[in-house]
Short mmCIF file of C-alpha atoms in Angstrom, two decimals:
data_model
loop_
_atom_site.label_atom_id
_atom_site.label_comp_id
_atom_site.label_asym_id
_atom_site.label_seq_id
_atom_site.Cartn_x
_atom_site.Cartn_y
_atom_site.Cartn_z
CA UNK A 6 -133.56 50.22 -132.52
CA UNK A 7 -130.43 48.75 -130.79
CA UNK A 8 -129.22 52.29 -130.19
CA UNK A 9 -132.35 53.15 -128.35
CA UNK A 10 -132.15 50.02 -126.24
CA UNK A 11 -128.60 50.71 -125.40
CA UNK A 12 -129.63 54.07 -124.03
CA UNK A 13 -132.40 52.74 -121.76
CA UNK A 14 -130.92 49.57 -120.43
CA UNK A 15 -127.45 49.00 -119.26
CA UNK A 16 -126.66 45.20 -118.55
CA UNK A 17 -124.34 44.01 -115.83
CA UNK A 18 -123.85 40.28 -115.99
CA UNK A 19 -123.47 38.21 -112.81
CA UNK A 20 -123.42 34.57 -112.02
CA UNK A 21 -127.08 34.42 -110.66
CA UNK A 22 -129.02 37.25 -112.48
CA UNK A 23 -129.04 39.94 -115.11
CA UNK A 24 -128.99 43.39 -113.54
CA UNK A 25 -129.64 46.70 -115.42
CA UNK A 26 -130.88 50.24 -115.02
CA UNK A 27 -134.24 51.29 -116.51
CA UNK A 28 -135.70 54.74 -116.84
CA UNK A 29 -138.85 54.74 -114.67
CA UNK A 30 -140.68 56.40 -111.77
CA UNK A 31 -140.06 56.23 -108.03
CA UNK A 32 -141.27 58.07 -105.01
CA UNK A 33 -138.87 60.92 -105.99
CA UNK A 34 -141.10 61.42 -109.08
CA UNK A 35 -144.12 62.27 -107.04
CA UNK A 36 -143.82 65.94 -107.32
CA UNK A 37 -142.09 66.72 -110.65
CA UNK A 38 -143.34 63.57 -112.32
CA UNK A 39 -139.93 63.18 -113.98
CA UNK A 40 -138.59 59.66 -114.65
CA UNK A 41 -135.43 58.41 -112.91
CA UNK A 42 -133.12 55.48 -113.32
CA UNK A 43 -134.18 52.46 -111.23
CA UNK A 44 -132.54 49.05 -111.05
CA UNK A 45 -133.91 46.05 -112.78
CA UNK A 46 -133.36 42.39 -111.93
CA UNK A 47 -134.47 39.62 -114.30
CA UNK A 48 -136.25 36.99 -112.14
CA UNK A 49 -135.73 33.34 -112.57
CA UNK A 50 -139.40 32.82 -113.15
CA UNK A 51 -139.39 35.35 -115.95
CA UNK A 52 -143.06 35.81 -115.83
CA UNK A 53 -144.40 39.39 -116.25
CA UNK A 54 -146.12 40.44 -112.94
CA UNK A 55 -144.51 37.68 -110.84
CA UNK A 56 -141.46 37.63 -108.83
CA UNK A 57 -138.96 34.69 -108.34
CA UNK A 58 -141.00 33.71 -105.20
CA UNK A 59 -144.09 33.46 -107.26
CA UNK A 60 -145.83 36.50 -105.61
CA UNK A 61 -147.73 39.18 -107.52
CA UNK A 62 -145.80 42.34 -107.97
CA UNK A 63 -147.97 44.35 -105.45
CA UNK A 64 -147.84 41.55 -102.85
CA UNK A 65 -146.00 41.88 -99.59
CA UNK A 66 -142.58 40.13 -99.76
CA UNK A 67 -142.05 40.89 -103.45
CA UNK A 68 -138.31 40.72 -104.14
CA UNK A 69 -137.86 43.38 -106.84
CA UNK A 70 -136.22 46.76 -105.92
CA UNK A 71 -138.96 48.87 -104.24
CA UNK A 72 -140.17 51.89 -106.36
CA UNK A 73 -140.97 53.61 -102.98
CA UNK A 74 -137.32 53.77 -102.37
CA UNK A 75 -134.83 56.30 -103.66
CA UNK A 76 -133.74 56.45 -107.25
CA UNK A 77 -130.42 54.77 -108.20
CA UNK A 78 -128.09 57.28 -109.97
CA UNK A 79 -124.68 55.44 -109.53
CA UNK A 80 -122.00 55.48 -112.25
CA UNK A 81 -122.90 53.06 -114.98
CA UNK A 82 -121.18 54.57 -117.95
CA UNK A 83 -124.47 56.02 -119.18
CA UNK A 84 -125.95 59.47 -118.98
CA UNK A 85 -129.49 59.00 -120.14
CA UNK A 86 -131.59 62.09 -119.51
CA UNK A 87 -135.41 61.92 -120.10
CA UNK A 88 -136.83 64.54 -122.49
CA UNK A 89 -140.15 66.27 -121.52
CA UNK A 90 -142.32 66.42 -124.67
CA UNK A 91 -144.43 69.58 -125.23
CA UNK A 92 -146.14 68.14 -128.26
CA UNK A 93 -149.81 66.82 -128.17
CA UNK A 94 -149.75 63.74 -126.04
CA UNK A 95 -150.87 60.53 -127.64
CA UNK A 96 -152.20 59.45 -124.31
CA UNK A 97 -155.18 60.38 -122.02
CA UNK A 98 -156.77 59.70 -118.77
CA UNK A 99 -160.40 58.52 -118.96
CA UNK A 100 -162.82 58.32 -116.02
CA UNK A 101 -166.33 56.72 -116.13
CA UNK A 102 -167.89 59.64 -114.57
CA UNK A 103 -167.28 63.45 -114.40
CA UNK A 104 -168.33 63.43 -110.70
CA UNK A 105 -166.99 61.62 -107.80
CA UNK A 106 -168.49 60.86 -104.35
CA UNK A 107 -166.69 60.81 -100.98
CA UNK A 108 -165.53 57.34 -100.01
CA UNK A 109 -166.79 55.77 -103.27
CA UNK A 110 -164.81 53.88 -105.88
CA UNK A 111 -164.24 55.24 -109.37
CA UNK A 112 -162.80 53.46 -112.49
CA UNK A 113 -159.83 55.19 -114.13
CA UNK A 114 -158.25 54.21 -117.42
CA UNK A 115 -154.85 55.14 -118.89
CA UNK A 116 -155.23 55.00 -122.62
CA UNK A 117 -153.22 55.84 -125.69
CA UNK A 118 -152.70 55.56 -129.38
CA UNK A 119 -149.10 54.26 -128.74
CA UNK A 120 -147.57 51.83 -126.20
CA UNK A 121 -145.67 53.18 -123.29
CA UNK A 122 -142.92 51.63 -121.12
CA UNK A 123 -143.39 53.33 -117.73
CA UNK A 124 -146.01 55.57 -115.96
CA UNK A 125 -147.06 57.20 -112.74
CA UNK A 126 -150.48 58.56 -111.92
CA UNK A 127 -152.20 60.16 -108.98
CA UNK A 128 -155.34 62.38 -108.12
CA UNK A 129 -154.90 66.00 -107.06
CA UNK A 130 -157.42 68.39 -105.50
CA UNK A 131 -157.89 71.67 -107.40
CA UNK A 132 -158.49 73.90 -104.35
CA UNK A 133 -160.34 77.13 -104.16
CA UNK A 134 -164.09 77.17 -104.43
CA UNK A 135 -166.63 78.85 -102.13
CA UNK A 136 -164.86 77.58 -99.00
CA UNK A 137 -161.37 78.34 -100.24
CA UNK A 138 -160.08 74.77 -100.05
CA UNK A 139 -156.41 74.14 -100.22
CA UNK A 140 -154.95 72.37 -103.24
CA UNK A 141 -153.69 68.92 -102.41
CA UNK A 142 -151.69 66.29 -104.14
CA UNK A 143 -152.17 62.54 -103.79
CA UNK A 144 -155.78 62.65 -102.58
CA UNK A 145 -157.64 59.29 -102.22
CA UNK A 146 -156.06 55.99 -102.79
CA UNK A 147 -155.87 53.28 -105.48
CA UNK A 148 -157.36 49.96 -104.43
CA UNK A 149 -156.90 47.89 -107.53
CA UNK A 150 -154.41 47.77 -110.49
CA UNK A 151 -153.35 45.47 -113.35
CA UNK A 152 -150.61 42.93 -112.63
CA UNK A 153 -148.18 45.07 -114.62
CA UNK A 154 -148.62 47.91 -112.09
CA UNK A 155 -148.10 48.45 -108.36
CA UNK A 156 -149.14 51.08 -105.72
CA UNK A 157 -146.79 53.90 -104.79
CA UNK A 158 -146.91 55.86 -101.55
CA UNK A 159 -146.34 59.45 -102.34
CA UNK A 160 -145.72 61.93 -99.51
CA UNK A 161 -146.32 59.21 -96.97
CA UNK A 162 -149.92 58.70 -98.22
CA UNK A 163 -150.40 54.91 -98.66
CA UNK A 164 -151.29 53.82 -102.18
CA UNK A 165 -151.99 57.45 -103.24
CA UNK A 166 -150.37 56.73 -106.64
CA UNK A 167 -149.91 53.94 -109.15
CA UNK A 168 -146.74 53.10 -111.03
CA UNK A 169 -145.56 50.38 -113.42
CA UNK A 170 -143.59 47.54 -112.07
CA UNK A 171 -139.95 47.52 -112.97
CA UNK A 172 -140.32 45.12 -115.92
CA UNK A 173 -139.13 45.73 -119.54
CA UNK A 174 -142.61 45.63 -120.86
CA UNK A 175 -144.70 47.83 -123.13
CA UNK A 176 -148.25 48.60 -121.95
CA UNK A 177 -151.39 50.33 -123.03
CA UNK A 178 -155.06 50.75 -121.93
CA UNK A 179 -154.67 50.01 -118.24
CA UNK A 180 -157.66 50.08 -115.84
CA UNK A 181 -157.42 51.06 -112.18
CA UNK A 182 -159.97 51.60 -109.29
CA UNK A 183 -159.41 54.72 -107.24
CA UNK A 184 -161.22 55.32 -103.95
CA UNK A 185 -162.24 58.94 -103.14
CA UNK A 186 -161.24 60.44 -99.73
CA UNK A 187 -163.98 60.51 -97.08
CA UNK A 188 -163.52 64.20 -96.39
CA UNK A 189 -164.53 66.85 -98.76
CA UNK A 190 -161.57 68.07 -100.83
CA UNK A 191 -163.54 69.79 -103.62
CA UNK A 192 -162.94 69.28 -107.28
CA UNK A 193 -160.10 67.02 -108.37
CA UNK A 194 -158.26 65.91 -111.50
CA UNK A 195 -155.87 62.96 -112.23
CA UNK A 196 -152.36 63.65 -113.47
CA UNK A 197 -149.99 61.14 -115.15
CA UNK A 198 -146.54 60.92 -116.65
CA UNK A 199 -145.90 58.41 -119.33
CA UNK A 200 -142.48 57.31 -120.69
CA UNK A 201 -141.71 55.85 -124.06
CA UNK A 202 -137.95 55.43 -124.63
CA UNK A 203 -136.22 58.56 -123.39
CA UNK A 204 -139.32 60.79 -124.05
CA UNK A 205 -142.11 61.42 -121.47
CA UNK A 206 -145.30 63.32 -121.50
CA UNK A 207 -147.22 64.86 -118.51
CA UNK A 208 -150.93 65.31 -118.90
CA UNK A 209 -154.15 65.58 -116.84
CA UNK A 210 -157.74 64.31 -116.94
CA UNK A 211 -160.73 66.51 -117.16
CA UNK A 212 -161.73 68.10 -113.91
CA UNK A 213 -164.01 65.89 -111.76
CA UNK A 214 -166.61 67.73 -109.80
CA UNK A 215 -167.21 66.83 -106.18
CA UNK A 216 -170.71 65.35 -105.76
CA UNK A 217 -172.02 67.30 -102.67
CA UNK A 218 -174.62 64.56 -101.67
CA UNK A 219 -175.41 63.63 -99.07
CA UNK A 220 -173.49 66.44 -97.46
CA UNK A 221 -171.58 66.54 -94.23
CA UNK A 222 -172.25 66.96 -90.62
CA UNK A 223 -169.52 69.44 -89.77
CA UNK A 224 -170.88 72.65 -88.65
CA UNK A 225 -174.48 71.36 -87.99
CA UNK A 226 -176.35 73.66 -85.70
CA UNK A 227 -173.62 76.30 -86.12
CA UNK A 228 -173.23 77.01 -89.84
CA UNK A 229 -176.06 74.92 -91.23
CA UNK A 230 -179.24 73.10 -90.23
CA UNK A 231 -179.04 69.30 -90.42
CA UNK A 232 -181.97 67.00 -90.12
CA UNK A 233 -181.85 63.11 -90.36
CA UNK A 234 -184.80 60.71 -90.23
CA UNK A 235 -183.53 57.23 -89.31
CA UNK A 236 -185.43 53.93 -89.97
CA UNK A 237 -186.93 52.17 -87.04
CA UNK A 238 -185.18 48.97 -88.13
CA UNK A 239 -181.68 50.43 -87.55
CA UNK A 240 -179.65 49.14 -84.74
CA UNK A 241 -178.74 52.67 -83.40
CA UNK A 242 -181.28 55.70 -83.13
CA UNK A 243 -178.40 57.82 -84.62
CA UNK A 244 -177.94 57.14 -88.28
CA UNK A 245 -175.32 58.54 -90.69
CA UNK A 246 -176.17 60.63 -93.62
CA UNK A 247 -175.66 57.60 -95.96
CA UNK A 248 -177.96 55.45 -93.80
CA UNK A 249 -180.71 58.04 -93.20
CA UNK A 250 -184.18 57.57 -94.71
CA UNK A 251 -184.43 61.31 -95.15
CA UNK A 252 -181.88 64.24 -95.04
CA UNK A 253 -182.44 67.92 -94.94
CA UNK A 254 -179.63 70.46 -95.00
CA UNK A 255 -180.24 74.25 -94.96
CA UNK A 256 -177.35 76.74 -95.55
CA UNK A 257 -177.36 80.57 -95.84
CA UNK A 258 -175.55 82.51 -98.54
CA UNK A 259 -172.87 84.72 -97.07
CA UNK A 260 -174.64 87.74 -98.54
CA UNK A 261 -177.71 86.82 -96.42
CA UNK A 262 -179.86 87.12 -99.60
CA UNK A 263 -180.73 83.47 -100.18
CA UNK A 264 -180.78 80.04 -98.72
CA UNK A 265 -179.45 76.84 -100.11
CA UNK A 266 -181.48 73.80 -99.33
CA UNK A 267 -180.69 70.18 -99.91
CA UNK A 268 -183.33 67.40 -99.57
CA UNK A 269 -183.05 63.74 -100.29
CA UNK A 270 -183.69 60.28 -99.13
CA UNK A 271 -184.39 56.64 -99.86
CA UNK A 272 -187.33 55.89 -102.08
CA UNK A 273 -188.66 52.32 -102.48
CA UNK A 274 -190.31 52.95 -105.82
CA UNK A 275 -190.34 55.69 -108.52
CA UNK A 276 -193.83 56.71 -107.34
CA UNK A 277 -192.53 58.28 -104.09
CA UNK A 278 -191.30 61.75 -103.54
CA UNK A 279 -189.23 63.46 -100.78
CA UNK A 280 -190.38 66.83 -99.46
CA UNK A 281 -189.67 69.70 -97.10
CA UNK A 282 -192.56 71.89 -95.97
CA UNK A 283 -192.97 75.01 -94.00
CA UNK A 284 -196.09 75.95 -92.19
CA UNK A 285 -197.26 78.02 -89.15
CA UNK A 286 -198.96 75.13 -87.42
CA UNK A 287 -197.83 71.78 -86.21
CA UNK A 288 -201.29 70.19 -86.57
CA UNK A 289 -202.50 71.74 -89.72
CA UNK A 290 -200.99 72.03 -93.20
CA UNK A 291 -202.80 75.27 -94.02
CA UNK A 292 -200.85 77.57 -96.17
CA UNK A 293 -197.81 75.27 -96.29
CA UNK A 294 -194.92 75.93 -98.66
CA UNK A 295 -193.70 72.64 -100.01
CA UNK A 296 -190.52 71.80 -101.98
CA UNK A 297 -190.44 68.32 -103.61
CA UNK A 298 -187.68 66.15 -104.93
CA UNK A 299 -188.94 63.33 -107.25
CA UNK A 300 -188.33 61.10 -110.21
CA UNK A 301 -189.96 61.96 -113.52
CA UNK A 302 -189.43 59.56 -116.41
CA UNK A 303 -186.14 58.40 -114.88
CA UNK A 304 -184.79 61.95 -114.18
CA UNK A 305 -184.61 63.60 -110.86
CA UNK A 306 -186.70 66.82 -110.81
CA UNK A 307 -187.55 69.58 -108.30
CA UNK A 308 -191.13 70.83 -107.66
CA UNK A 309 -192.56 73.83 -105.75
CA UNK A 310 -196.10 73.46 -104.39
CA UNK A 311 -198.60 75.42 -102.25
CA UNK A 312 -200.99 73.57 -99.79
CA UNK A 313 -204.22 75.47 -98.94
CA UNK A 314 -205.42 72.68 -96.58
CA UNK A 315 -204.61 69.07 -96.11
CA UNK A 316 -207.87 68.08 -97.80
CA UNK A 317 -206.72 69.57 -101.13
CA UNK A 318 -204.00 68.36 -103.34
CA UNK A 319 -200.86 70.51 -103.62
CA UNK A 320 -201.00 73.25 -106.27
CA UNK A 321 -198.00 74.43 -108.24
CA UNK A 322 -196.40 77.43 -106.41
CA UNK A 323 -195.87 80.71 -108.29
CA UNK A 324 -192.97 81.61 -105.95
CA UNK A 325 -189.22 81.81 -106.82
CA UNK A 326 -187.23 78.56 -106.48
CA UNK A 327 -183.86 78.13 -108.29
CA UNK A 328 -182.77 74.47 -109.13
CA UNK A 329 -179.13 73.84 -108.53
CA UNK A 330 -178.18 70.24 -108.73
CA UNK A 331 -179.85 66.72 -108.64
CA UNK A 332 -178.57 63.23 -108.28
CA UNK A 333 -179.88 59.68 -108.38
CA UNK A 334 -177.77 57.14 -106.42
CA UNK A 335 -179.39 53.69 -106.55
CA UNK A 336 -182.66 54.23 -104.73
CA UNK A 337 -181.64 57.65 -103.23
CA UNK A 338 -182.64 60.91 -104.82
CA UNK A 339 -181.15 64.29 -104.06
CA UNK A 340 -182.06 67.88 -104.87
CA UNK A 341 -180.21 71.04 -104.07
CA UNK A 342 -181.94 74.44 -104.82
CA UNK A 343 -181.72 78.00 -103.65
CA UNK A 344 -184.53 80.34 -102.45
CA UNK A 345 -184.26 84.20 -102.11
CA UNK A 346 -185.37 85.90 -98.92
CA UNK A 347 -188.28 87.66 -100.47
CA UNK A 348 -192.18 87.51 -99.85
CA UNK A 349 -193.80 86.15 -102.87
CA UNK A 350 -197.47 87.39 -102.44
CA UNK A 351 -200.60 87.29 -100.35
CA UNK A 352 -200.78 83.50 -100.36
CA UNK A 353 -197.08 82.76 -100.07
CA UNK A 354 -194.85 82.01 -97.25
CA UNK A 355 -192.00 84.37 -96.33
CA UNK A 356 -189.06 82.10 -95.50
CA UNK A 357 -187.65 84.59 -93.10
CA UNK A 358 -190.58 84.09 -90.66
CA UNK A 359 -190.57 81.34 -87.92
CA UNK A 360 -192.56 78.26 -88.94
CA UNK A 361 -192.65 74.56 -88.20
CA UNK A 362 -190.66 72.47 -90.51
CA UNK A 363 -192.17 69.32 -92.11
CA UNK A 364 -189.98 66.39 -93.32
CA UNK A 365 -191.86 63.74 -95.16
CA UNK A 366 -192.39 61.49 -98.18
CA UNK A 367 -195.50 61.03 -100.20
CA UNK A 368 -197.11 59.31 -103.22
CA UNK A 369 -197.18 60.55 -106.81
CA UNK A 370 -198.27 59.44 -110.23
CA UNK A 371 -198.51 60.80 -113.76
CA UNK A 372 -201.37 63.13 -112.68
CA UNK A 373 -199.49 64.83 -109.86
CA UNK A 374 -198.40 64.58 -106.30
CA UNK A 375 -200.45 63.84 -103.26
CA UNK A 376 -200.09 64.46 -99.51
CA UNK A 377 -199.43 61.51 -97.10
CA UNK A 378 -202.64 59.94 -95.94
CA UNK A 379 -202.13 61.26 -92.38
CA UNK A 380 -200.26 64.23 -90.83
CA UNK A 381 -198.89 61.75 -88.40
CA UNK A 382 -196.88 60.18 -91.16
CA UNK A 383 -195.02 63.45 -91.43
CA UNK A 384 -192.11 64.33 -89.08
CA UNK A 385 -192.19 67.83 -87.69
CA UNK A 386 -189.67 70.13 -86.05
CA UNK A 387 -189.96 70.34 -82.25
CA UNK A 388 -190.80 74.08 -82.50
CA UNK A 389 -190.98 76.97 -84.96
CA UNK A 390 -187.69 78.04 -86.59
CA UNK A 391 -186.60 80.99 -88.57
CA UNK A 392 -184.93 79.47 -91.58
CA UNK A 393 -181.78 81.52 -90.70
CA UNK A 394 -181.67 79.83 -87.36
CA UNK A 395 -179.56 76.79 -87.51
CA UNK A 396 -180.30 73.54 -85.59
CA UNK A 397 -179.78 69.84 -85.58
CA UNK A 398 -182.55 67.29 -85.40
CA UNK A 399 -182.54 63.43 -85.55
CA UNK A 400 -185.82 61.57 -85.39
CA UNK A 401 -187.26 58.18 -86.18
CA UNK A 402 -189.06 58.31 -89.51
CA UNK A 403 -192.86 58.55 -88.92
CA UNK A 404 -193.41 57.13 -92.44
CA UNK A 405 -192.11 53.82 -91.06
CA UNK A 406 -193.16 54.31 -87.32
CA UNK A 407 -196.74 55.54 -87.48
CA UNK A 408 -197.95 56.16 -83.91
CA UNK A 409 -198.18 59.86 -82.87
CA UNK A 410 -195.06 59.31 -80.71
CA UNK A 411 -194.13 62.89 -80.27
CA UNK A 412 -197.22 63.90 -78.40
CA UNK A 413 -197.47 60.53 -76.60
CA UNK A 414 -193.91 60.65 -75.31
CA UNK A 415 -194.24 64.23 -74.05
CA UNK A 416 -197.44 63.28 -72.21
CA UNK A 417 -195.88 60.15 -70.75
CA UNK A 418 -192.76 62.08 -69.53
CA UNK A 419 -195.04 64.73 -68.04
CA UNK A 420 -196.90 61.92 -66.00
CA UNK A 421 -193.57 60.53 -64.80
CA UNK A 422 -192.45 63.98 -63.63
CA UNK A 423 -195.71 64.56 -61.77
CA UNK A 424 -195.60 61.09 -60.17
CA UNK A 425 -192.03 61.60 -59.00
CA UNK A 426 -193.10 64.79 -57.21
CA UNK A 427 -195.84 62.96 -55.36
CA UNK A 428 -198.94 64.23 -57.11
#
């Protein structure tokens, strides 16, 4: 035991403090995750997690050597070289979810069957995917850590990693809070290096999939269709995707053989669904093709319906619709699905033809779904669109703002124009 301690700590006595070198992690460990020798100073307070000034280890003004600085490799009469272990690691990284959302917090735990003396951990983007994203290191940032840990800025990215404080402590089962980046980086994983004595292990978490909801506005009107319905109570008529009462995003497969559609929105109770419809008329629901995202016994499900006329309830549709992904985020439900560019039959809608697009919510119960009580509670696209024709639309939700504003506003503007010309 004393032999091992002699190899990990070299003490140099002074009149005021006890200085030594410890194996640990610095900013030079960010890429290769290899431990380096760093200085250790025994504080007068002698409390784990506190400096001699009484500040927490990650507080500004902390008087320990900064792990963000370079490693100390000066002559000290020792030549301790850390050994990378290739055996099965006794440690693991655990996350409370296998998906993450942009800008959201995620709990991450560093666990093990044995104690460890030092560690470093960060998140990395896998790269690749349908849009050929680049792999990245140090994505997101850590926002909370135990008192035995501190934040580390790798590659000039603030708090992109966490590392143990330079204390001679043994640790285990540490919990951190990581905040995902606000931009889409694709799937990620966490990677850690853990040191025990002069041995260290490098290991990763399971891959965390990027939750695509609510989507992004980049490329709207150019590479995708984006529709947002904003609540009348919002301070601005332009709402974000996270604030919108309703969201519709339409994308086209590069092969031009199918379309990918995302619908979602805020529901105030489980007896409400969110829907996207296509019909040839903007004043009649005759022959409408209707896709529905709804809750069924606590699970988000996708439905496909045909509306003969607004006086009849929707009937299950015989056409092809391919579920892709669903999500429930508090009171927001999301459905992503695909539809091929094929005519389905004599009573079906061909999605490659120009139609009016309907964005709306409606009631449901155990017996089925029902249309809104009035067509004027349904928001409608300003004109007919081919589903391969991309556009952007932002409207006030008619489900909360009932008057037939679209027709009245057009009529009112027409009167103003005629008046200005002296008619």
